[in-house]
Amino acid sequence: MSIEQGLVSLIQSGIGSLAPGGYAATVPETSQVTAANPKAWTYRTIISTPTYVLEGEDLLTELELQIDCHGYTMDDAILLAKAIKSALRAAAPTGGSPLVLSDPDNTVVQGIFRRAPHLDGYSDANRTYVRTLEYLVTYYDQQ
Amino acid sequence: MAGSYTGTKAQSGNQTQVSIGSTPTLVGEVSDFTQSGTQNKSEDATNLESTAEEFIPTILTPGKFAGVMNRISGDAGQQAVRTAFTSVPPAIAAFTVQLPKTSAQTSTGDKYTFNALVEEFNDLGKISPTGIIKTQFSLKISGPITFTAGS
């Protein structure tokens, strides 16, 4: 759970009090999006691609992550997506130094890249408008 | 009558070790290692009396290896390959390719040793923001390739 934990903490600290989130897969019953609490975000991992060399599996791993930005209105979803994109852009490693996440493993991230998918829709389960983002995170998987 | 087939005895390249030096130092994080051009050469001896092309065998050309590895700063084996490449005059170095054990081997896997010139060493390969920096290198084998069967 460590890379996920680190990324949740990173995003949440970047967007501040704009919205609660970092929920796995779906917005929990206790945190439903309403007119009073109009935004929330969830995540799910899609693909984890390890690197292989002749000696075996390398720690360097590419993780593809889906982030669903839920809004009471589409505007809410769009504003939240904008804030998350901005937070991750600001947090991405710069200046030649990797990013060290604040999870218990202090996961070392080499890069955070937004992928092309940028999908708008409606979640019947959560009764929210959703903007879906995808990211590629390159990191050392300590397992 | 041939014996009945009991399943493949082929083996994977996973866990193969490529090393450099007479006291082998592992070249770290090689991801591809490809042999080519190992062939027996011949000379055409076809003449006017020949009823078909004729040739006489001459000598074995040991060929080349082309490798790709994740560039690892400070890896002793990678550094040794770089040193062999940059030495003046260029130096012939010893290489070992140690295969993993097959299911029929209990002690060691098959081993190939040879001497080679590091003919190419593209240290930085292709650099991109979303990709690993990979070093590409090629070895021109000098002399025979010695095969030691595993056991």
XYZ file of C-alpha atoms in Angstrom:
294
model
C 0.000 0.000 0.000
C 3.019 2.256 0.363
C 3.277 3.935 -3.062
C -0.486 4.520 -3.015
C -0.251 5.907 0.523
C 2.538 8.257 -0.516
C 0.705 9.499 -3.599
C -2.533 10.072 -1.686
C -0.671 12.118 0.882
C 1.133 14.058 -1.867
C -2.082 14.961 -3.701
C -4.011 15.738 -0.546
C -1.324 18.100 0.702
C -1.292 19.758 -2.729
C -5.020 20.440 -2.921
C -5.449 21.249 0.768
C -9.032 21.681 1.964
C -10.510 21.848 -1.543
C -11.785 18.297 -1.282
C -11.418 15.158 0.791
C -10.190 12.122 -1.056
C -7.639 9.476 -1.650
C -10.398 6.915 -1.389
C -9.708 3.588 -3.080
C -11.945 2.924 -6.094
C -15.147 4.551 -4.832
C -16.410 7.351 -2.600
C -17.405 5.748 0.716
C -21.003 5.926 1.947
C -19.920 8.145 4.817
C -18.292 10.734 2.547
C -20.851 11.089 -0.230
C -20.643 14.099 -2.489
C -23.453 16.584 -1.763
C -24.203 20.239 -2.417
C -22.525 20.994 0.907
C -19.521 18.734 0.186
C -19.329 19.052 -3.577
C -16.001 17.398 -4.367
C -14.085 14.190 -3.611
C -11.470 12.132 -5.384
C -10.738 8.452 -5.681
C -7.952 6.443 -7.252
C -7.271 3.004 -8.594
C -4.130 1.437 -9.990
C -4.463 0.120 -13.525
C -1.121 -1.310 -14.607
C 2.143 -1.965 -12.794
C 4.980 -2.753 -15.190
C 8.199 -4.050 -13.639
C 11.558 -3.779 -15.378
C 13.365 -7.018 -16.118
C 17.076 -7.503 -16.678
C 18.932 -10.800 -17.179
C 19.472 -11.101 -13.441
C 15.740 -10.881 -12.753
C 13.164 -8.288 -11.722
C 14.488 -4.799 -11.127
C 13.001 -2.453 -8.537
C 12.273 0.245 -11.100
C 8.554 0.043 -11.813
C 6.050 1.977 -13.906
C 2.685 2.376 -12.226
C -0.335 3.609 -14.149
C -2.830 5.260 -11.870
C -6.382 6.421 -12.528
C -7.678 9.381 -10.551
C -11.421 10.059 -10.569
C -12.369 13.610 -9.668
C -15.973 13.569 -8.431
C -18.154 16.669 -8.373
C -21.693 17.540 -7.377
C -21.706 19.406 -10.683
C -19.416 19.008 -13.678
C -17.837 22.331 -12.756
C -16.900 20.899 -9.352
C -15.287 17.873 -11.005
C -13.372 20.078 -13.442
C -12.108 22.403 -10.710
C -10.924 19.460 -8.634
C -9.189 17.860 -11.631
C -7.448 21.152 -12.304
C -6.230 21.341 -8.709
C -4.940 17.752 -8.750
C -3.120 18.304 -12.034
C -1.575 21.425 -10.623
C -0.546 19.647 -7.402
C 1.102 16.771 -9.240
C 2.825 19.084 -11.709
C 4.279 21.049 -8.813
C 5.343 17.916 -6.940
C 6.998 16.105 -9.870
C 10.751 15.618 -9.457
C 12.767 18.591 -10.674
C 16.355 19.764 -10.595
C 17.762 16.291 -11.070
C 16.619 15.024 -7.685
C 14.081 12.238 -7.238
C 10.965 12.811 -5.136
C 10.801 10.977 -1.811
C 7.230 10.290 -0.712
C 6.129 10.465 2.904
C 4.824 6.886 3.109
C 6.424 4.469 5.633
C 8.822 3.138 2.949
C 9.830 6.630 1.819
C 9.192 5.498 -1.728
C 11.541 7.134 -4.227
C 9.765 8.467 -7.324
C 11.733 9.187 -10.498
C 8.933 10.797 -12.456
C 5.225 11.650 -12.529
C 3.714 11.999 -16.000
C 0.127 12.731 -16.953
C -1.146 10.391 -19.656
C -3.522 11.317 -22.429
C -6.876 10.022 -21.059
C -9.032 12.890 -19.820
C -12.482 11.393 -19.633
C -15.668 13.073 -18.454
C -18.684 11.095 -17.320
C -21.253 10.406 -14.644
C -20.938 7.861 -11.849
C -24.268 6.196 -11.132
C -22.842 4.499 -8.044
C -21.686 7.753 -6.466
C -24.239 10.002 -8.184
C -21.461 12.388 -9.188
C -20.059 13.976 -12.278
C -16.547 12.657 -12.880
C -13.440 13.775 -14.678
C -10.961 10.899 -14.946
C -7.226 11.496 -15.199
C -4.424 8.991 -15.724
C -0.841 9.229 -14.536
C 2.328 7.229 -15.063
C 4.519 7.109 -11.966
C 8.048 5.734 -12.243
C 9.334 4.572 -8.871
C 11.473 2.048 -7.031
C 9.204 -0.708 -5.727
C 10.661 -1.792 -2.379
C 7.936 -4.509 -2.031
C 11.199 -45.693 -32.531
C 11.756 -42.303 -30.962
C 11.130 -41.894 -27.246
C 7.858 -40.274 -26.265
C 7.873 -36.525 -25.788
C 7.757 -35.540 -22.126
C 7.723 -31.763 -22.467
C 10.175 -29.097 -23.521
C 13.693 -28.900 -22.182
C 14.190 -25.343 -23.452
C 15.452 -22.782 -20.995
C 14.800 -19.131 -20.309
C 17.458 -16.437 -20.469
C 16.382 -15.174 -17.052
C 19.243 -15.268 -14.492
C 21.960 -15.309 -17.165
C 25.061 -13.459 -16.033
C 27.372 -11.531 -18.341
C 30.739 -10.840 -16.722
C 33.976 -9.161 -17.712
C 37.567 -9.866 -16.718
C 39.724 -12.879 -15.981
C 38.296 -12.749 -12.457
C 34.736 -12.229 -13.676
C 32.954 -9.078 -12.536
C 29.223 -9.102 -13.201
C 28.096 -6.491 -15.729
C 25.006 -5.190 -13.938
C 21.468 -5.018 -15.299
C 21.964 -6.299 -18.836
C 18.519 -6.600 -20.410
C 19.379 -7.945 -23.867
C 22.415 -9.819 -25.140
C 22.382 -10.962 -28.756
C 24.936 -13.064 -30.605
C 25.421 -12.753 -34.345
C 27.839 -13.484 -37.170
C 29.424 -16.638 -35.769
C 30.139 -18.652 -38.899
C 32.616 -20.839 -40.687
C 34.144 -18.962 -43.586
C 35.010 -20.565 -46.902
C 36.847 -19.711 -50.075
C 35.275 -20.226 -53.481
C 37.232 -22.840 -55.437
C 34.891 -23.086 -58.384
C 36.757 -23.574 -61.681
C 36.036 -24.366 -65.307
C 36.002 -28.068 -64.628
C 33.526 -27.778 -61.724
C 30.079 -29.231 -62.226
C 28.732 -27.116 -59.368
C 30.109 -24.386 -57.149
C 32.956 -25.621 -54.990
C 34.465 -24.147 -51.881
C 37.051 -25.015 -49.307
C 36.534 -24.225 -45.641
C 38.990 -21.684 -44.215
C 38.445 -20.483 -40.642
C 35.758 -19.731 -38.103
C 34.654 -16.128 -37.676
C 33.669 -15.871 -34.020
C 31.226 -12.998 -34.589
C 29.807 -10.400 -32.255
C 27.583 -9.801 -29.303
C 25.306 -6.773 -29.016
C 24.083 -5.845 -25.569
C 21.708 -3.409 -23.907
C 21.823 -2.602 -20.213
C 20.199 -0.189 -17.806
C 22.828 2.462 -17.199
C 23.864 2.083 -13.546
C 26.150 4.735 -12.150
C 28.975 3.126 -10.209
C 28.371 -0.458 -11.357
C 31.797 -2.111 -11.346
C 31.089 -4.370 -14.320
C 29.693 -1.578 -16.476
C 32.666 0.561 -15.508
C 35.036 -2.245 -16.579
C 33.356 -2.442 -20.001
C 33.686 1.331 -20.354
C 37.363 1.167 -19.326
C 38.050 -1.561 -21.913
C 36.340 0.611 -24.528
C 38.213 3.814 -23.740
C 41.671 2.365 -23.127
C 44.391 3.454 -25.519
C 45.156 1.381 -27.450
C 41.782 -0.394 -27.202
C 42.103 -3.520 -25.077
C 40.821 -7.025 -25.638
C 38.967 -8.154 -22.527
C 37.777 -11.537 -21.310
C 34.016 -12.119 -21.110
C 31.939 -14.876 -19.560
C 28.327 -15.697 -20.236
C 27.025 -17.969 -17.491
C 23.641 -19.503 -18.212
C 21.335 -20.565 -15.405
C 21.035 -24.234 -14.591
C 18.528 -26.276 -16.537
C 16.192 -28.648 -14.746
C 18.693 -31.423 -15.522
C 21.686 -29.568 -14.065
C 22.349 -29.481 -10.342
C 25.757 -27.882 -10.024
C 26.329 -25.259 -12.724
C 24.750 -24.081 -15.938
C 26.454 -23.966 -19.311
C 29.191 -21.382 -19.691
C 30.705 -19.542 -22.648
C 33.963 -17.626 -22.418
C 35.676 -15.527 -25.042
C 37.922 -12.548 -25.568
C 36.482 -9.494 -27.273
C 37.069 -5.920 -28.251
C 34.424 -3.516 -26.977
C 33.675 -2.171 -30.412
C 30.796 0.161 -29.494
C 29.774 1.713 -26.217
C 26.917 4.180 -26.436
C 26.893 5.130 -22.783
C 23.761 7.282 -22.820
C 21.775 5.539 -25.532
C 18.514 7.426 -25.832
C 17.491 9.774 -23.042
C 13.817 10.584 -22.649
C 11.763 11.834 -19.683
C 9.606 8.720 -19.493
C 12.254 6.104 -20.254
C 15.173 4.386 -18.589
C 18.636 5.436 -19.754
C 20.006 2.364 -21.497
C 23.574 1.796 -22.595
C 24.099 -0.065 -25.857
C 27.362 -1.881 -26.454
C 28.800 -4.371 -28.887
C 31.628 -6.859 -28.578
C 33.754 -8.103 -31.480
C 34.945 -11.544 -30.481
C 38.618 -12.337 -30.987
C 39.587 -16.020 -31.073
C 37.469 -18.982 -30.166
C 34.409 -19.093 -27.962
C 35.041 -21.724 -25.317
C 32.037 -23.715 -24.234
C 31.929 -25.456 -20.868
C 28.966 -27.720 -20.360
C 27.125 -27.378 -17.084
C 26.531 -30.336 -14.862
